[in-house]
Tab-separated table of C-alpha atoms (C1' of nucleotides) in Angstrom:
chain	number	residue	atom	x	y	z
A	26	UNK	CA	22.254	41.742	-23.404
A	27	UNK	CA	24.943	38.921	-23.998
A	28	UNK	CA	24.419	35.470	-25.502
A	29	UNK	CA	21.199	34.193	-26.097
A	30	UNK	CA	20.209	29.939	-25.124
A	31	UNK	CA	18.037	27.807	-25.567
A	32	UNK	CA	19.497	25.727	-22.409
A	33	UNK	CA	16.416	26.588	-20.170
A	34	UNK	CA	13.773	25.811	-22.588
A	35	UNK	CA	16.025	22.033	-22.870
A	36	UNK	CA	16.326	21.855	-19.321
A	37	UNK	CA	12.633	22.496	-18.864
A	38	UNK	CA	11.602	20.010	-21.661
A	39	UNK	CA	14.001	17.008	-19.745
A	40	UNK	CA	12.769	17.151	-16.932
A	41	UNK	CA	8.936	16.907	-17.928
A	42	UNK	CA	10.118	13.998	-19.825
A	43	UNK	CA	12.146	12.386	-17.243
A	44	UNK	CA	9.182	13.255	-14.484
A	45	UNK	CA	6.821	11.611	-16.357
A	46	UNK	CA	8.828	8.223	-17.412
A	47	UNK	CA	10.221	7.824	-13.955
A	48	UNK	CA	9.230	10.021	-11.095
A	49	UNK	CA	10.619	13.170	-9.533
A	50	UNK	CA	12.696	11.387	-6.664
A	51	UNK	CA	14.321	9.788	-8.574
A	52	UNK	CA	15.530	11.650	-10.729
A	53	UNK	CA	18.914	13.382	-10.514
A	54	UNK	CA	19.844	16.619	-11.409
A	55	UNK	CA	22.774	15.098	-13.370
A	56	UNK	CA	20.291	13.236	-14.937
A	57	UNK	CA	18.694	16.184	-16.108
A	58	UNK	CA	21.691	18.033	-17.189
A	59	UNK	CA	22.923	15.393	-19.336
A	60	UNK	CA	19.290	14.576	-21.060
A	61	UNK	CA	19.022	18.572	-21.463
A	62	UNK	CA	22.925	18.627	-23.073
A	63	UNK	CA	23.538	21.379	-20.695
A	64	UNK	CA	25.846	21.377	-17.500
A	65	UNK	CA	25.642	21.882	-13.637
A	66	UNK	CA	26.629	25.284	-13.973
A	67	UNK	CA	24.366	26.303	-16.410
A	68	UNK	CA	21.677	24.576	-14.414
A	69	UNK	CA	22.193	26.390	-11.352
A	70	UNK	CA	22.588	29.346	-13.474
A	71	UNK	CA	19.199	29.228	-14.543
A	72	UNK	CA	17.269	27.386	-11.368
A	73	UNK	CA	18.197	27.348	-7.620
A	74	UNK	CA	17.203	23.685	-7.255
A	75	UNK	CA	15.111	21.139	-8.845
A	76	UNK	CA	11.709	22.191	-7.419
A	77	UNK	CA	12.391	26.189	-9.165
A	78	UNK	CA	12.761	23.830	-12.000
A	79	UNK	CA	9.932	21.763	-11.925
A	80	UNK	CA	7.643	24.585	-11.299
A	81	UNK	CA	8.755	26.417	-14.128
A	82	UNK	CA	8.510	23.191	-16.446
A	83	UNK	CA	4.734	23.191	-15.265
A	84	UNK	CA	3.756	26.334	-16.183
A	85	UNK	CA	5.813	25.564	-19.635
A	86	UNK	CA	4.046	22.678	-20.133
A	87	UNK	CA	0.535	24.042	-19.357
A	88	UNK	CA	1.092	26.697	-21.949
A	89	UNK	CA	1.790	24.895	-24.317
A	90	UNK	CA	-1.291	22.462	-23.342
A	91	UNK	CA	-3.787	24.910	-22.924
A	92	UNK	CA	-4.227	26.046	-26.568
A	93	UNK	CA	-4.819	22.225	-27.379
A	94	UNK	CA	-7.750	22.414	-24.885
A	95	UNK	CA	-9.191	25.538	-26.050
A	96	UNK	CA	-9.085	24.229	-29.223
A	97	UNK	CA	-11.239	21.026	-28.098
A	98	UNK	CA	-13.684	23.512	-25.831
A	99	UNK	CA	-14.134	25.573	-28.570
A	100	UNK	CA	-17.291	27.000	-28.032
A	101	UNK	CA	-17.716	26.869	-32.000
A	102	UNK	CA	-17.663	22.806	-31.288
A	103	UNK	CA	-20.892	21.146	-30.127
A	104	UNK	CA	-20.696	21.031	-26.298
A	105	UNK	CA	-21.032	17.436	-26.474
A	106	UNK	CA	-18.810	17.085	-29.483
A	107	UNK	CA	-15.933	18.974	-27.234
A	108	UNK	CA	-16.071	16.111	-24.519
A	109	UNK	CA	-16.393	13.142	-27.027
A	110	UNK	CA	-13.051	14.949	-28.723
A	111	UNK	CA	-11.115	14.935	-25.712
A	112	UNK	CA	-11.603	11.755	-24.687
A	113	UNK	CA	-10.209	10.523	-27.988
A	114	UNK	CA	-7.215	13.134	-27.779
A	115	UNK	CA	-6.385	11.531	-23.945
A	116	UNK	CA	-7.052	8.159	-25.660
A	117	UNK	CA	-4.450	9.069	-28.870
A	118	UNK	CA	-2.024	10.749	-25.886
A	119	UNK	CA	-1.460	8.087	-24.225
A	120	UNK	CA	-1.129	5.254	-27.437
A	121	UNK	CA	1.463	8.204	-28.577
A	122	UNK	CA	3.379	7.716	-25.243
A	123	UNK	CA	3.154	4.153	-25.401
A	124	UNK	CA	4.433	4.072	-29.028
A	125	UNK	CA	7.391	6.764	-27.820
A	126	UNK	CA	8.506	5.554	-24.497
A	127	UNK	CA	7.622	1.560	-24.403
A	128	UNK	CA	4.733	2.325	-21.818
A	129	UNK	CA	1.956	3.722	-20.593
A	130	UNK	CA	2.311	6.801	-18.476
A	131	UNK	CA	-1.244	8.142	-17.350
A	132	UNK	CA	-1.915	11.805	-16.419
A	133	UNK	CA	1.870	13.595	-15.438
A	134	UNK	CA	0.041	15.951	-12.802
A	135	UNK	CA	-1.445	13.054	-11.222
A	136	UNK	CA	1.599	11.488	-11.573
A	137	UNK	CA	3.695	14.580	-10.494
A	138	UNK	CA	1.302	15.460	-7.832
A	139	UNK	CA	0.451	12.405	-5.900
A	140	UNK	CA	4.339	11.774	-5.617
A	141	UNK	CA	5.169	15.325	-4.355
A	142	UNK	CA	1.923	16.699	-2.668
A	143	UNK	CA	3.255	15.681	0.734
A	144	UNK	CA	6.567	16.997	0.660
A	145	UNK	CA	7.024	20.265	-1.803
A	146	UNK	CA	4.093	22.658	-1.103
A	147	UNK	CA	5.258	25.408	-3.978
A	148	UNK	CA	4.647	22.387	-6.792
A	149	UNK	CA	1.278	21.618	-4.932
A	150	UNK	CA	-0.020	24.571	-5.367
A	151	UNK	CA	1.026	24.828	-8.623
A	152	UNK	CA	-0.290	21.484	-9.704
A	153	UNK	CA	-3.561	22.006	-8.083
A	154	UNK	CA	-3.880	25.396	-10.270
A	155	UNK	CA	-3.623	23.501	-13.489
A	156	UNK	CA	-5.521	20.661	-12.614
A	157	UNK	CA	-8.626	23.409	-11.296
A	158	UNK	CA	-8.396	24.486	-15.173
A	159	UNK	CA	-9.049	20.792	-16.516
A	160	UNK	CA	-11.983	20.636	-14.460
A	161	UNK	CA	-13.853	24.126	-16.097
A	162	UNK	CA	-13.451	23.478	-19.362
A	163	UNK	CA	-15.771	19.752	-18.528
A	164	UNK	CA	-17.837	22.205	-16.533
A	165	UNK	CA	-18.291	24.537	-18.945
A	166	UNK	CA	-19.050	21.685	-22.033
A	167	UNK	CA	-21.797	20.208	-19.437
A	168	UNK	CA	-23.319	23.466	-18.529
A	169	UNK	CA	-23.941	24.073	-22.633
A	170	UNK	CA	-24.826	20.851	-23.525
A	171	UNK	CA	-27.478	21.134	-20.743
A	172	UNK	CA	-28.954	24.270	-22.167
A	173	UNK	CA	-28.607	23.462	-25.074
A	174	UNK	CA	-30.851	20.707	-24.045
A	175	UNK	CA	-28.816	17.806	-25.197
A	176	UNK	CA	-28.530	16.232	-21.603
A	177	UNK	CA	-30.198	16.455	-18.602
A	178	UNK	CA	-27.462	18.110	-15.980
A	179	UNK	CA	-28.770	20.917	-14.054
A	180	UNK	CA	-25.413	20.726	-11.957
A	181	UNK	CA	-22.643	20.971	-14.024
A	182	UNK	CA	-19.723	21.425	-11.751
A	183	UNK	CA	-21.250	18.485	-9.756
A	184	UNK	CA	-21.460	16.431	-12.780
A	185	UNK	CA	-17.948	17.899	-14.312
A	186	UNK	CA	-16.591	16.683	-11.129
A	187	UNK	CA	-17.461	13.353	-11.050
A	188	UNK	CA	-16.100	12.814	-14.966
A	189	UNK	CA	-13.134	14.168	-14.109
A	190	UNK	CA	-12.467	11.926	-11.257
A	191	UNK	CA	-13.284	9.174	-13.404
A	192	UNK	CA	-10.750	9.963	-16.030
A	193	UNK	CA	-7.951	10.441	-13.516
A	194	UNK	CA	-8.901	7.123	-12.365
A	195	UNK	CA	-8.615	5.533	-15.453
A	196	UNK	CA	-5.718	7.235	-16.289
A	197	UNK	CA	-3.920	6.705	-13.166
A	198	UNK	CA	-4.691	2.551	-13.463
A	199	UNK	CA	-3.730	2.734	-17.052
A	200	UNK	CA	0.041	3.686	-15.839
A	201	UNK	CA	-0.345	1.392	-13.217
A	202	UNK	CA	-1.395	-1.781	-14.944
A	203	UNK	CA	1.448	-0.246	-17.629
A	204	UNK	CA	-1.840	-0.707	-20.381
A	205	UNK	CA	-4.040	0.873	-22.811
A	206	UNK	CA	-6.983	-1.582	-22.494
A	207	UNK	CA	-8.539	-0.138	-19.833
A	208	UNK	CA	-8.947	3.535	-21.544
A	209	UNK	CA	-11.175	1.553	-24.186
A	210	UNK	CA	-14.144	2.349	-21.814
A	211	UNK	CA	-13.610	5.746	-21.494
A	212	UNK	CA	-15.410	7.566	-24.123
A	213	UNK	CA	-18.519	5.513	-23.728
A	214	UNK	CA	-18.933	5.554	-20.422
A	215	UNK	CA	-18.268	9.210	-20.207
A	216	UNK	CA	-21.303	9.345	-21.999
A	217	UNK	CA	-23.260	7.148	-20.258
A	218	UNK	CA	-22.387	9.842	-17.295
A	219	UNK	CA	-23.378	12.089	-19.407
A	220	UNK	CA	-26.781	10.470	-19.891
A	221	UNK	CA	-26.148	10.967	-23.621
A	222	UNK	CA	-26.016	8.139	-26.317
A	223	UNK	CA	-22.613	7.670	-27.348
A	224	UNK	CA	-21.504	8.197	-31.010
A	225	UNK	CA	-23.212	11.330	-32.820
A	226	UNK	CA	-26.831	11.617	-31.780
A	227	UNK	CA	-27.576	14.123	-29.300
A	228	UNK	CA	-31.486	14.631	-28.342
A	229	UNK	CA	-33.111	15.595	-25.524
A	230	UNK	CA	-33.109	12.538	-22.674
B	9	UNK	CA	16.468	-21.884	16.285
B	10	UNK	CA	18.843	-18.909	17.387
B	11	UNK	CA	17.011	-15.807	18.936
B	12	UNK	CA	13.640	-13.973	17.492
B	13	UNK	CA	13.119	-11.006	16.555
B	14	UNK	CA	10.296	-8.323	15.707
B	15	UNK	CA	12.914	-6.102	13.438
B	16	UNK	CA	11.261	-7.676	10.309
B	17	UNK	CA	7.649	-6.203	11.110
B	18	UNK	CA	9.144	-2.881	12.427
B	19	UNK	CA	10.637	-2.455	9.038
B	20	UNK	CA	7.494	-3.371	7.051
B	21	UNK	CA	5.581	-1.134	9.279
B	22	UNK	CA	7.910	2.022	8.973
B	23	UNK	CA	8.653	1.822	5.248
B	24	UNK	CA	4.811	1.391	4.766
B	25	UNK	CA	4.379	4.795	6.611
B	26	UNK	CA	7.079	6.475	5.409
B	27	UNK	CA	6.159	5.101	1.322
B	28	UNK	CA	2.766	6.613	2.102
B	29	UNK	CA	3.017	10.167	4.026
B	30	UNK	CA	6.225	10.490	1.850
B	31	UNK	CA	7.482	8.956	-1.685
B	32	UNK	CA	9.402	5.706	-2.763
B	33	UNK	CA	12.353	7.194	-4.085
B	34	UNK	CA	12.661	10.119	-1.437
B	35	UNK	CA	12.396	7.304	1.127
B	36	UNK	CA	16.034	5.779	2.322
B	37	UNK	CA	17.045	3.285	3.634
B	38	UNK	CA	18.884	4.793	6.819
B	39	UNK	CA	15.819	6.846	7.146
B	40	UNK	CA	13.752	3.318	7.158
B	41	UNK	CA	16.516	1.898	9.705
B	42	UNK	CA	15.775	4.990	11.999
B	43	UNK	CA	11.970	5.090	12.018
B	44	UNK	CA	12.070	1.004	12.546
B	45	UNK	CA	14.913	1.388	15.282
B	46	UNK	CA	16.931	-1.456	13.765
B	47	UNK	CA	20.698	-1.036	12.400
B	48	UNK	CA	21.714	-1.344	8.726
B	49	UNK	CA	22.701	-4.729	9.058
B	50	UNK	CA	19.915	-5.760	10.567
B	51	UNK	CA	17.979	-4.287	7.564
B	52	UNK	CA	20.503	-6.789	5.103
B	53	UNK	CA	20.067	-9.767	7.127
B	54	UNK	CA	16.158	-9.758	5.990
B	55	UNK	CA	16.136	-7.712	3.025
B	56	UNK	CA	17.920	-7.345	-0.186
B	57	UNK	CA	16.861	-4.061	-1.027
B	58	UNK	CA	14.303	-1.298	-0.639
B	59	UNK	CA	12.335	-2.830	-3.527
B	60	UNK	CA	12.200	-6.216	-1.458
B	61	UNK	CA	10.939	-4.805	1.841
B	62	UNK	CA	8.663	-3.133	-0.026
B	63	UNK	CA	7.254	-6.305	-1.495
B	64	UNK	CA	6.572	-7.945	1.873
B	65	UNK	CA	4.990	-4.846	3.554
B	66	UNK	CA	2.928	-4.821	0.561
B	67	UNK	CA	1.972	-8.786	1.237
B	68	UNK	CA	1.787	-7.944	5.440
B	69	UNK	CA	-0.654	-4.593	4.706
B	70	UNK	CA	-2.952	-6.796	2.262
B	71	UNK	CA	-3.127	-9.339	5.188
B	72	UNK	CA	-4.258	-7.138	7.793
B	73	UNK	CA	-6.607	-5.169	5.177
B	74	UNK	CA	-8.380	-7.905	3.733
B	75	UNK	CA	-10.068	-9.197	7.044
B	76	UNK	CA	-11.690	-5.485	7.223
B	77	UNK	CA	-12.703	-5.674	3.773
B	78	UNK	CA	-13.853	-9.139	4.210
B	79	UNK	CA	-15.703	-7.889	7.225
B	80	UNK	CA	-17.543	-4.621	5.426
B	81	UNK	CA	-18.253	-6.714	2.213
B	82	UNK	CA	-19.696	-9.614	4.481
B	83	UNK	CA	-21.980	-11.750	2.596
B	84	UNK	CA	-24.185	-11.394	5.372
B	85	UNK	CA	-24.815	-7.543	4.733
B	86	UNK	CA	-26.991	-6.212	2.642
B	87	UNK	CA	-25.021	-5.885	-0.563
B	88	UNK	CA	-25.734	-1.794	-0.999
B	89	UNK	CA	-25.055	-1.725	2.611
B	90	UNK	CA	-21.665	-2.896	2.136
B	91	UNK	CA	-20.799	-0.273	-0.334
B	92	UNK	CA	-22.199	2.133	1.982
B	93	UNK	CA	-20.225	1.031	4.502
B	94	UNK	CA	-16.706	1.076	2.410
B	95	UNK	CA	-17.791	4.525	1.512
B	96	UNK	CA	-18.243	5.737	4.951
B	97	UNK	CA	-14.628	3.262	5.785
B	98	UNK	CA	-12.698	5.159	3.355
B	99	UNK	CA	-13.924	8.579	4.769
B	100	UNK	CA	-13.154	7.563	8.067
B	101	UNK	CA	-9.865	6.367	7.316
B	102	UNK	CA	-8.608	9.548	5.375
B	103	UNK	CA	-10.129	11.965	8.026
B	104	UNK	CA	-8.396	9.699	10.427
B	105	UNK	CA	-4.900	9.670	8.864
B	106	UNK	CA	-5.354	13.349	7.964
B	107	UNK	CA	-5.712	13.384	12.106
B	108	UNK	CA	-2.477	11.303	12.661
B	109	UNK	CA	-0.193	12.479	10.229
B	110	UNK	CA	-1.412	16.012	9.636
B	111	UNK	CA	-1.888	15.802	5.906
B	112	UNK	CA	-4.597	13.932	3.387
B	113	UNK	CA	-2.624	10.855	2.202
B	114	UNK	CA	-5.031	9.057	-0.058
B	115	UNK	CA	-4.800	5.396	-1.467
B	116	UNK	CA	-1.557	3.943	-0.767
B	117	UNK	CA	-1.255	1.558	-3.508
B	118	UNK	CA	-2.087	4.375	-5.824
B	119	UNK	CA	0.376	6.767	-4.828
B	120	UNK	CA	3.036	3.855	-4.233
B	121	UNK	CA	2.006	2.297	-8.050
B	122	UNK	CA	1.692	5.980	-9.714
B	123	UNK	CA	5.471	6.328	-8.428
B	124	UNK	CA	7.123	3.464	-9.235
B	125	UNK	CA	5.238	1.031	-11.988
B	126	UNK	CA	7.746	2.281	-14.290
B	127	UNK	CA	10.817	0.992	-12.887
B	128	UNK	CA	9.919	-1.510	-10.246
B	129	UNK	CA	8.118	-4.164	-12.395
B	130	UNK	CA	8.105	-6.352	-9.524
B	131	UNK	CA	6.643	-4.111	-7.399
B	132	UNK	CA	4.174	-3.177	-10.161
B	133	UNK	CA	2.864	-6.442	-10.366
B	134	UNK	CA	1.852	-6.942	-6.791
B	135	UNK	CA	0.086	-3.797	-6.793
B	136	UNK	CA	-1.987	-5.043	-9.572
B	137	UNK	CA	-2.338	-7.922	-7.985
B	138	UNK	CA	-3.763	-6.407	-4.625
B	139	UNK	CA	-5.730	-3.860	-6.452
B	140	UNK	CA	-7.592	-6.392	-8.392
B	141	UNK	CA	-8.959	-7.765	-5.278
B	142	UNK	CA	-10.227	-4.464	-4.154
B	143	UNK	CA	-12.862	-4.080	-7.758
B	144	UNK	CA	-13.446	-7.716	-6.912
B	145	UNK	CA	-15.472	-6.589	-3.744
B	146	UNK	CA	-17.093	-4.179	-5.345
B	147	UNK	CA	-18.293	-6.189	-8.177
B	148	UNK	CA	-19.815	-8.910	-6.400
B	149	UNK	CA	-21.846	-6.549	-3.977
B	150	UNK	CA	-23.509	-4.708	-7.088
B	151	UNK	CA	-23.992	-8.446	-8.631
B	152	UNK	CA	-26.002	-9.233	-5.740
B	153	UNK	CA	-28.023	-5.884	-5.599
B	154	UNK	CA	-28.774	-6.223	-8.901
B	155	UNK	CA	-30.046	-10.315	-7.824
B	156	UNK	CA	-31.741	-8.735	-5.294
B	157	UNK	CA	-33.387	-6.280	-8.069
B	158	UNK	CA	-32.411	-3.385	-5.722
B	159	UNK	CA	-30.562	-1.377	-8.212
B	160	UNK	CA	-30.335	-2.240	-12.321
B	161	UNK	CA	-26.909	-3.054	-13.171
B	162	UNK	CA	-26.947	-6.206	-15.638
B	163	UNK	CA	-23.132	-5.669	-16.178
B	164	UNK	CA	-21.872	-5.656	-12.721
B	165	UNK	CA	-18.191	-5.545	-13.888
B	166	UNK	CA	-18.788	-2.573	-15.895
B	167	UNK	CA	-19.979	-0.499	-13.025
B	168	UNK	CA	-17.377	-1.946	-10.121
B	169	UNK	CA	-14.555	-1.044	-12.795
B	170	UNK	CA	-16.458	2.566	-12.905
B	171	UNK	CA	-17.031	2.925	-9.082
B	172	UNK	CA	-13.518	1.874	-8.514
B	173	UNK	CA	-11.777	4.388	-11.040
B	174	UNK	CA	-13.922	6.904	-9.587
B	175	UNK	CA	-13.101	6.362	-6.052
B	176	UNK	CA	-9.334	6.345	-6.792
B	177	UNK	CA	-9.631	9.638	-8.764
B	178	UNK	CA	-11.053	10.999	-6.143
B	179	UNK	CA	-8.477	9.683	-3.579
B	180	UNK	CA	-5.988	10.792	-5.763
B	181	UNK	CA	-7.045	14.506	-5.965
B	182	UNK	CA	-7.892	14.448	-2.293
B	183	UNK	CA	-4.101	14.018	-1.707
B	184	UNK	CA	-2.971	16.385	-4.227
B	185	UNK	CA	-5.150	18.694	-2.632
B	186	UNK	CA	-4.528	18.189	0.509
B	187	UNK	CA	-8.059	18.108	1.399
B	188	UNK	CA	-10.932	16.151	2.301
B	189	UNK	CA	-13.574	17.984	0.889
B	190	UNK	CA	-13.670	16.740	-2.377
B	191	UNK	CA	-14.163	13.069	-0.469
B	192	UNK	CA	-17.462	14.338	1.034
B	193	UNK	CA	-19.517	13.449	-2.174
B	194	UNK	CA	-18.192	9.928	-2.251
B	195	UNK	CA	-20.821	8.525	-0.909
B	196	UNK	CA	-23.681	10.179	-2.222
B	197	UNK	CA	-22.080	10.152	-6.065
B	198	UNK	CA	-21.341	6.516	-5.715
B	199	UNK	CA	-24.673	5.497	-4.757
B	200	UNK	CA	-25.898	7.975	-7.715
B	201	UNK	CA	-23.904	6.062	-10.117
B	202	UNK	CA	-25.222	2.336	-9.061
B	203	UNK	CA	-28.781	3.785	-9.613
B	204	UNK	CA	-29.781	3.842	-6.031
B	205	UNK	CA	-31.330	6.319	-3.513
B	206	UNK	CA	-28.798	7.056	-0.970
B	207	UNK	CA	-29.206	6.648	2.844
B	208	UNK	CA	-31.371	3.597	2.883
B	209	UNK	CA	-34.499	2.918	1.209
B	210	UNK	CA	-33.304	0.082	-1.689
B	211	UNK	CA	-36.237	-0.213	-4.107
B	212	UNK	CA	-35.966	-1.481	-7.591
B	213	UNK	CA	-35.732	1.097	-9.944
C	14	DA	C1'	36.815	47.437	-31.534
C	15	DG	C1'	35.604	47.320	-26.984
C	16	DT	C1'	32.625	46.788	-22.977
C	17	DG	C1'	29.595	44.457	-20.078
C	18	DA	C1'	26.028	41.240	-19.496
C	19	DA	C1'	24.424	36.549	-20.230
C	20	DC	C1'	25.794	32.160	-20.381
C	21	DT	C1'	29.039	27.895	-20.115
C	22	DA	C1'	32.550	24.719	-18.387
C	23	DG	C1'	33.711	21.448	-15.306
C	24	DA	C1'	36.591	20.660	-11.331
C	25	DC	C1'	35.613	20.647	-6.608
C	26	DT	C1'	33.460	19.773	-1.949
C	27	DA	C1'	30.887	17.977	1.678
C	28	DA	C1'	27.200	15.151	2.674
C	29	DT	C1'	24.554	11.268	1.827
C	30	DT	C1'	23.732	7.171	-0.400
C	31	DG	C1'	23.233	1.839	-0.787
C	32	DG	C1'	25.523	-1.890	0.581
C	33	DT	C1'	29.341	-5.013	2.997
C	34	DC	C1'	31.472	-7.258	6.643
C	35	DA	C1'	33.331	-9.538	10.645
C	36	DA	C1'	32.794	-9.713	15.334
C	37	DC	C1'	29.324	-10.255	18.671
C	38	DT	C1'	24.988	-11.696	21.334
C	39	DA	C1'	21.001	-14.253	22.345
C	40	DT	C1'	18.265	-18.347	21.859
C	41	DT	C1'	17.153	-23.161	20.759
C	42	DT	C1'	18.554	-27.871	19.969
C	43	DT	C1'	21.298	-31.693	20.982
D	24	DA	C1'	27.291	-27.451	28.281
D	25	DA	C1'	28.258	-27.262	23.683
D	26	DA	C1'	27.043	-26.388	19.189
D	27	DA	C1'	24.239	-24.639	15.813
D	28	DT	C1'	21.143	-21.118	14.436
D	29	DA	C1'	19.204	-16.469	14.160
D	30	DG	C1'	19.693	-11.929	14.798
D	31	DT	C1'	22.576	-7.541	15.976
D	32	DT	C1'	26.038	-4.051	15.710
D	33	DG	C1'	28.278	-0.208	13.717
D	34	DA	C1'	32.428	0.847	11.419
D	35	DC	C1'	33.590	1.018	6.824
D	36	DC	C1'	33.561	1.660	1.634
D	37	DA	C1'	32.876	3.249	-2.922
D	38	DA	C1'	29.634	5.693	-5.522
D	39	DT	C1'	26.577	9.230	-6.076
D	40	DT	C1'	24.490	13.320	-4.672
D	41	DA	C1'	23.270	18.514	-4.605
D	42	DG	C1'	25.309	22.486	-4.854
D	43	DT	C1'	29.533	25.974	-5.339
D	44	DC	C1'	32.908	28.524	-7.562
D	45	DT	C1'	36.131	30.544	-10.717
D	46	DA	C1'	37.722	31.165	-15.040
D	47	DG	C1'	36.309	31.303	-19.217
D	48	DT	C1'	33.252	32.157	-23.755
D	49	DT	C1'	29.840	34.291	-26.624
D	50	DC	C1'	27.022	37.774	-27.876
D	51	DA	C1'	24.321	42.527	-28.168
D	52	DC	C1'	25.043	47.022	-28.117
D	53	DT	C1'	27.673	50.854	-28.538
DNA sequence: AGTGAACTAGACTAATTGGTCAACTATTTT
DNA sequence: AAAATAGTTGACCAATTAGTCTAGTTCACT
């Protein structure tokens, strides 16, 4: 089956990387190679241009993100335990990223998305797809922590809606104003969405 | 004083166009000379650079926005009325530009900020700088609601900072989407979130 | 050991890029 | 009318770009 490499998985990991801390435009595909250690030919070998490569970076990227999140949704979690958890895992994310790359760099599908939506349809799509999955695991945390009686939502996906457009929000200014301070508010006032005190107590509103 | 010329404002108004229905970085500066009708040099003789001409159609858009905003957030309106208003403004405008251009563009400092906060610091800061004026608005019409005891918001900052995030997250996903239905809640949700009933009737809560 | 498939190397090209420049034109001021 | 000022033109340049191509290398499997 001839050699075996490792040169997509770096090329794939790069570019996330250089996505994320710059923006797609501008950056190059010898940018990529050289970040990735791998060469033009080998990139071409592997991707026909830097939007085959992107795409495939995103679905990389999302599995290796989507265990994380199951692991927050976990149904064996307290619905309202699952949402307070990943606000502080978005919260630690992007402190992490600040600590590793000298700033704050928000959600990368927002990121990713708003600057390509216009022009490359495939990585729409694809970005839309991902982002669709963010949105069901709030849904599904709301719809149990409403039966469960712990809030009062009797629309979840209207209610998971609105929180998630809130966090991009917030995560989208945090990148822009290149600062943390403004994610301070988001765990409490996710709650206060939620119409649930904030720290531990759950009872019926 | 030598001959006048318009070239200036045809620049600011393509690269603002072109910034916002494509990308920064995809955006050059022949293709900025062509959609302007003015010649390279021409571009030099009031420019230094992309990043520059950027800067002042920033500073010309925030002119010719602020008299609108000044205009919907009038002192003289009722101050839920106003935010009524800028809700039913910023559906307008997107269903408008979705009209003109073919495709949902969303906020244009967002997308414009999202892009390039991390290397144009310059840039960065004047988006900031506009930005902050747009919670400003907000924040002072929910003060005077709550004066007016119409809705209960004793932290007025708090809940412009929430509105706001919340109306760029959904502008945000409305361009990645590429759609405007996710915009059709804005008003209704927002009006939710001060604590109000929607389409008129302001009574204290 | 040998074959063929998977991968790598990197020089090459053609197009595009940001930016310069000197000659030119139009307008106002004196 | 002359001179100074402001704006225009487009050829030109060096650097960078995406993408190609051929000759090689490394490995799994026989």
């Amino acid at each position: 089956m001839g050699r075996v490499s490792d040169a997509k998985e770096r090329l794939m990991a790069a570019v996330s990387e250089l996505f994320w801390t710059g923006s797609y435009d501008s950056t190059t595909v010898d940018q990529i190679c050289q970040r990735a250690g791998v060469q033009k030919g080998s990139f071409y070998h592997f991707f026909a241009c830097k939007a085959t490569l992107a795409e495939a970076a995103l679905n990389e990227e999302w599995a290796t993100y989507r265990p994380r999140l199951d692991a927050i949704f976990s149904a064996s979690v307290a619905p309202l335990e699952r949402i307070r958890q990943h606000c502080e895992f978005s919260l630690k994310e992007q402190a992490d990223l600040r600590e590793r790359h000298g700033c704050v760099l928000g959600c990368p599908l927002c990121t990713l998305g708003t600057e390509v939506s216009t022009q490359e349809k495939g990585l729409q799509k694809k970005i839309q797809e991902i982002m669709a999955h963010g949105v069901q695991y709030l849904e599904t945390a709301i719809r149990d922590a409403h039966a469960a009686g712990e809030i009062h939502a009797p629309d979840a996906k209207a209610k998971a809606k609105l929180i998630h457009a809130y966090h991009l929000g917030l995560l989208t200014q945090a990148r822009i104003q290149d600062s943390l301070a403004i994610l301070e508010d988001l765990p409490k006032t996710t709650f206060e969405l939620l119409g649930a005190d904030f720290p531990r107590r759950h009872k019926k509103k």
